[in-house]
């Protein structure tokens, strides 16, 4: 069922959209989920979609973006296509277990949800809500802060499906799990989906998320990923964003870490129209380690905004933020990082770094590296730079016979490599290395891996 | 409690030593703010019509504005109708000779270490002394006049140099700029005015000393400094207030204009009453300070040592309009007990090859909150703009907070903008090392804090660097200065 | 001068020193040697009064007074100097300001007038040439940006200025080249007098080629397991620590 709407007030329009689709959204005879949805709508109405004056969305006018008239699809739509015909993955060589999510719905290629031999449960979130309700609702919407975050509330009200992953106690799941989010539609569409990853005590897993658009229509995606990393668990999440210029992608990751856990996220933004990535981390036990890294490469009219919030709630935790951007042509980049050290969180070590290179006169970068500190025995530092490629280094290379273009590429590649080198899986790291090099050489466009030849 | 904590505890209980009140006859107008009050203030000062219009326009704008809520500050609601907007020591005109000045006043300034007798002054410093709403005495005016330098109270400037005032007033901080600038533009009482003519290097430090004395009054002074082509001036501002249980409002505006090749150095030692150790009383310090480096190769440099006020909201800024112009901001902000400070700088790079430097050192103790907030903005035409910012925080004790909120907005690919910040505490190993050499923990903490703030203190004029160093110790140590 | 009696010391509730007995008389030079982790630095820290070192048993008598009763700065003012193994950096505090403050605290303690800036600079200049330290070291902030060798030389320079009664040098020789080693040794030898004493803590015998000890003690697992004259150091150099440790284990 497609609903078109056009209302002056964007928040109001979403509330109305919810009311109009109540029967579908609340139909599942699931009072737990329904009450969360209702609360989310209430808080969305109260908080409102942030406008231009919101500090949080100062550099990305999210209200304007969401104002546009879009289709919403609240049940999976049958699209006849053979995946091999239109899409080959950017990262095919690594040994992964691939899951497809089409327009926000788990794409059924067999079982909707599977329990593997080692106890790992993986599959559709919607199916998990039916098969493993206790497991899901212990964590679902617990970390997404939908009562204070209007964008998370928006997703919580509407998202119906996505990926569910459960790794039981002390299970080290060796094979990487690759989640491929595909956008494919005959009309412009807004997509909201939701992932929930649970790692029990001592568990380990690697997830790779790839975001792709496969048709030229305009897409707005607002996704939420909740991660619960229990004591002593270890989780790596790598996201590769590669959507087309007309796409708007808002990702929201909420990561809850318990004692002695380690979570590393790498967000590689290769392509997209407007990208806004929100990562919020709660270090809720002692001796946690969090690494949040990102690399964004933007040109044309692209707009990429990363916002990272690290809450140091308990003592003896370490966090590292490293975001690097290369901006060319008319691209706009933004970074906001916040380290928040709470009064009890003594012996915190928190670092934040944002480095950016502007390659053209019309590129623009805004950076807000922030510290909010309420404990005295801490080591916190941050740094941000905006600059160019080092002219001296360029000259040095050219004087050794390397042509200017190649010299520039080498320097940009070296700049980007600091982030890539932190990707934990060697095979993935190598693939992303290649992709970034291709991207920098201008050899990678969104059409690179699409066989539709639409343009 | 360890020895170190005990001493930290002791030294952070320091008492304010300028909290006395002078018993002089004061003329005030009734509480409250409306158009009539604005007209009364203007009439009291026999102002020309254009200045009244400036005030009224600002007032009408202010009525439509709201107090900013974005700073990291908790401020109880301020009743702007419960404040007296004009207070002055009873007098007819400004004293021409020191003999006419109320001995109580001379005594007050002596107690503050600011002698009004020229022969007793610190060598090479001219002072404009402002008490409550009016300037009571400007020293060395005649000496300076011989060189063509105008240094006088704002009211005198309006009378004697109306064209200059009209030309530059509101040219850097428009009356609609922000809530407090609008309020100041409507009700400002007095302040200092200075004009350095072309090619003149001002031979002495110019200084304004602000003192709030009367109760229930607000202080709204206005400072305007203009340095014409190829000139130089160094200016210092100091301030204190009596110890009172109620909060008092201070909303000042400072405008600086530097023409071609001119250099303007503005230093502040801000020591308004910070309230008692339970957070009762103290000054609300909401100040708009901005300079424009208008001409090519001009330079504006702000240095501030902030130790006072219950609440500080202040961002001395530079508009770098001229090509090759330079802006600097050096700051030490100390907060103790329940003080709150949200302070920093804005650097707007407009001209080509403009450079800016921000060095900010925050020190938080007690239950205070200390925030650095800054903006470095490089506009499209600012080819090869350079900025470096360093914002460090030192925490003394575990009940206080230190925060850093920098904003970097770059719209030019040839710009280089760098920001660095660290947060730390005084290392126990550093204190032990000093102890092992026979230095007491209290002295060691003082040494380390002054070492930490050194980069900024070094920027103060010599005469005041020592003062400021002592003030830092007093603010944190409580040992009698 | 110094009497250590059955000293037992814990760090983080772990016993590091398990009953040290040592007497140092005026005019003597004692060397304390031992393998890594034997408790040498802990002993130095206990003598200087570091807070994290907790004395659980025993006593230390210094010039007839109870040393454990004194604050670190009082111990310093009473003439105890610790040459740190890892001297800390104190940014922004100049060496001149730092040492002048220390000297004047000492003079105040002795009821002497404080030195004026000029007098102090003169004194510093004298001592600089005695020790043979680079003059630009003293222009910098305390230890900031100093190399390992410079830091150690700076310790000796401070010792020369403060003229302690009892100098404790904690691995001052580690990481030094021969020239620096000579400077360090020279500093110690200059201090030597019938009224003063030194405790040299070292892992290697090397420094003892330049500073001749009257006594050598071997510290092992928190106890002094062997004491002797300067020949003990040579024996250790030749045979290594295994010889001692085997002897102990055999007992």
Short mmCIF file of C-alpha atoms in Angstrom, two decimals, chain C residues 73-239:
data_model
loop_
_atom_site.label_atom_id
_atom_site.label_comp_id
_atom_site.label_asym_id
_atom_site.label_seq_id
_atom_site.Cartn_x
_atom_site.Cartn_y
_atom_site.Cartn_z
CA UNK C 73 59.43 17.91 51.52
CA UNK C 74 60.62 17.80 55.14
CA UNK C 75 62.84 14.83 54.29
CA UNK C 76 64.26 16.92 51.43
CA UNK C 77 64.81 19.90 53.71
CA UNK C 78 66.54 17.59 56.20
CA UNK C 79 69.05 16.81 53.47
CA UNK C 80 67.77 13.75 51.67
CA UNK C 81 68.07 13.95 47.91
CA UNK C 82 66.62 11.40 45.52
CA UNK C 83 67.99 11.25 42.01
CA UNK C 84 64.96 9.89 40.14
CA UNK C 85 65.14 7.00 37.76
CA UNK C 86 62.48 8.65 35.58
CA UNK C 87 62.47 12.43 36.27
CA UNK C 88 59.04 13.91 35.49
CA UNK C 89 58.46 16.80 33.09
CA UNK C 90 56.84 19.95 34.48
CA UNK C 91 55.82 22.11 31.51
CA UNK C 92 55.99 25.88 31.85
CA UNK C 93 57.99 25.85 35.10
CA UNK C 94 61.50 27.05 34.33
CA UNK C 95 64.49 25.31 35.85
CA UNK C 96 65.61 28.63 37.32
CA UNK C 97 62.30 29.29 39.04
CA UNK C 98 62.09 25.67 40.20
CA UNK C 99 65.56 25.51 41.75
CA UNK C 100 65.39 28.99 43.22
CA UNK C 101 62.16 28.06 44.97
CA UNK C 102 63.76 24.87 46.26
CA UNK C 103 66.92 26.62 47.47
CA UNK C 104 64.93 29.34 49.20
CA UNK C 105 62.63 26.81 50.88
CA UNK C 106 65.78 25.20 52.22
CA UNK C 107 67.19 28.55 53.38
CA UNK C 108 63.91 29.41 55.05
CA UNK C 109 64.07 26.07 56.87
CA UNK C 110 67.52 26.97 58.11
CA UNK C 111 66.40 30.50 59.04
CA UNK C 112 68.54 32.06 56.35
CA UNK C 113 67.61 35.01 54.12
CA UNK C 114 66.23 34.11 50.71
CA UNK C 115 68.66 34.47 47.82
CA UNK C 116 67.99 37.32 45.44
CA UNK C 117 67.58 36.51 41.77
CA UNK C 118 71.10 37.76 41.04
CA UNK C 119 72.69 35.79 43.87
CA UNK C 120 70.88 32.69 42.79
CA UNK C 121 71.93 33.05 39.16
CA UNK C 122 75.53 33.41 40.29
CA UNK C 123 75.28 30.27 42.40
CA UNK C 124 73.68 28.40 39.55
CA UNK C 125 76.41 29.50 37.20
CA UNK C 126 79.09 28.20 39.58
CA UNK C 127 77.42 24.85 40.01
CA UNK C 128 76.86 24.51 36.31
CA UNK C 129 80.54 24.66 35.63
CA UNK C 130 81.27 22.27 38.49
CA UNK C 131 78.96 19.67 37.11
CA UNK C 132 79.77 20.47 33.50
CA UNK C 133 76.16 20.82 32.46
CA UNK C 134 75.10 22.63 29.30
CA UNK C 135 74.00 26.15 30.07
CA UNK C 136 70.89 26.01 27.91
CA UNK C 137 69.43 23.14 29.95
CA UNK C 138 68.69 25.56 32.76
CA UNK C 139 66.81 27.92 30.47
CA UNK C 140 64.18 25.31 29.71
CA UNK C 141 61.19 24.06 31.66
CA UNK C 142 61.87 21.35 34.21
CA UNK C 143 62.89 18.22 32.25
CA UNK C 144 60.60 19.20 29.39
CA UNK C 145 61.85 17.80 26.12
CA UNK C 146 65.09 16.64 27.74
CA UNK C 147 66.72 13.50 26.41
CA UNK C 148 67.22 10.62 28.83
CA UNK C 149 70.84 11.62 29.38
CA UNK C 150 69.98 15.29 29.87
CA UNK C 151 67.42 14.39 32.49
CA UNK C 152 69.98 12.41 34.46
CA UNK C 153 72.58 15.17 34.22
CA UNK C 154 69.92 17.59 35.39
CA UNK C 155 69.38 15.42 38.48
CA UNK C 156 73.07 15.66 39.32
CA UNK C 157 73.03 19.40 38.73
CA UNK C 158 70.13 19.78 41.17
CA UNK C 159 72.01 17.66 43.67
CA UNK C 160 75.06 19.91 43.38
CA UNK C 161 72.87 22.96 44.03
CA UNK C 162 70.98 21.52 46.97
CA UNK C 163 74.07 19.99 48.62
CA UNK C 164 72.27 17.14 50.39
CA UNK C 165 73.57 15.17 53.36
CA UNK C 166 72.31 11.90 52.01
CA UNK C 167 72.06 11.38 48.25
CA UNK C 168 70.16 8.42 46.89
CA UNK C 169 70.73 7.86 43.20
CA UNK C 170 68.19 5.51 41.67
CA UNK C 171 69.67 3.93 38.53
CA UNK C 172 71.09 7.29 37.56
CA UNK C 173 73.57 5.51 35.30
CA UNK C 174 71.05 3.64 33.15
CA UNK C 175 71.03 4.73 29.54
CA UNK C 176 74.05 7.02 29.86
CA UNK C 177 77.02 7.17 27.53
CA UNK C 178 80.52 7.27 28.96
CA UNK C 179 80.75 11.07 29.01
CA UNK C 180 77.46 11.48 30.81
CA UNK C 181 78.47 8.74 33.18
CA UNK C 182 81.63 10.68 34.05
CA UNK C 183 79.59 13.80 34.74
CA UNK C 184 77.30 11.86 37.06
CA UNK C 185 80.20 10.21 38.86
CA UNK C 186 82.05 13.49 39.12
CA UNK C 187 78.99 15.09 40.73
CA UNK C 188 78.76 12.35 43.32
CA UNK C 189 82.46 12.43 44.10
CA UNK C 190 82.38 16.21 44.56
CA UNK C 191 79.64 15.86 47.11
CA UNK C 192 81.63 13.34 49.07
CA UNK C 193 82.76 14.58 52.50
CA UNK C 194 83.02 13.25 56.05
CA UNK C 195 79.55 14.72 56.77
CA UNK C 196 77.71 13.31 53.77
CA UNK C 197 76.79 9.88 52.50
CA UNK C 198 75.51 8.37 49.26
CA UNK C 199 73.43 5.37 48.31
CA UNK C 200 73.99 4.37 44.70
CA UNK C 201 71.34 2.08 43.31
CA UNK C 202 72.45 0.41 40.13
CA UNK C 203 71.96 -2.65 38.03
CA UNK C 204 75.44 -2.63 36.54
CA UNK C 205 78.89 -2.45 37.98
CA UNK C 206 79.90 0.16 35.36
CA UNK C 207 79.18 3.26 37.45
CA UNK C 208 81.23 1.81 40.28
CA UNK C 209 84.34 2.11 38.11
CA UNK C 210 83.97 5.84 38.68
CA UNK C 211 82.43 5.97 42.13
CA UNK C 212 84.20 3.66 44.52
CA UNK C 213 81.76 2.31 47.09
CA UNK C 214 82.70 1.45 50.64
CA UNK C 215 80.02 -1.20 50.79
CA UNK C 216 78.11 -3.21 48.23
CA UNK C 217 74.76 -4.85 49.03
CA UNK C 218 72.85 -7.26 46.88
CA UNK C 219 69.08 -6.92 47.03
CA UNK C 220 67.13 -9.95 45.91
CA UNK C 221 63.39 -10.60 46.23
CA UNK C 222 62.98 -7.84 48.80
CA UNK C 223 65.88 -8.78 51.05
CA UNK C 224 69.55 -7.84 51.27
CA UNK C 225 71.04 -11.25 50.67
CA UNK C 226 74.72 -10.41 50.57
CA UNK C 227 76.90 -7.52 51.66
CA UNK C 228 80.56 -6.90 51.12
CA UNK C 229 83.22 -4.45 49.99
CA UNK C 230 83.76 -3.06 46.51
CA UNK C 231 85.13 -6.40 45.33
CA UNK C 232 81.62 -7.85 45.57
CA UNK C 233 80.57 -5.62 42.71
CA UNK C 234 83.37 -6.94 40.54
CA UNK C 235 82.44 -10.48 41.41
CA UNK C 236 78.85 -9.80 40.41
CA UNK C 237 79.96 -8.30 37.14
CA UNK C 238 81.99 -11.39 36.39
CA UNK C 239 79.60 -14.09 37.50
#
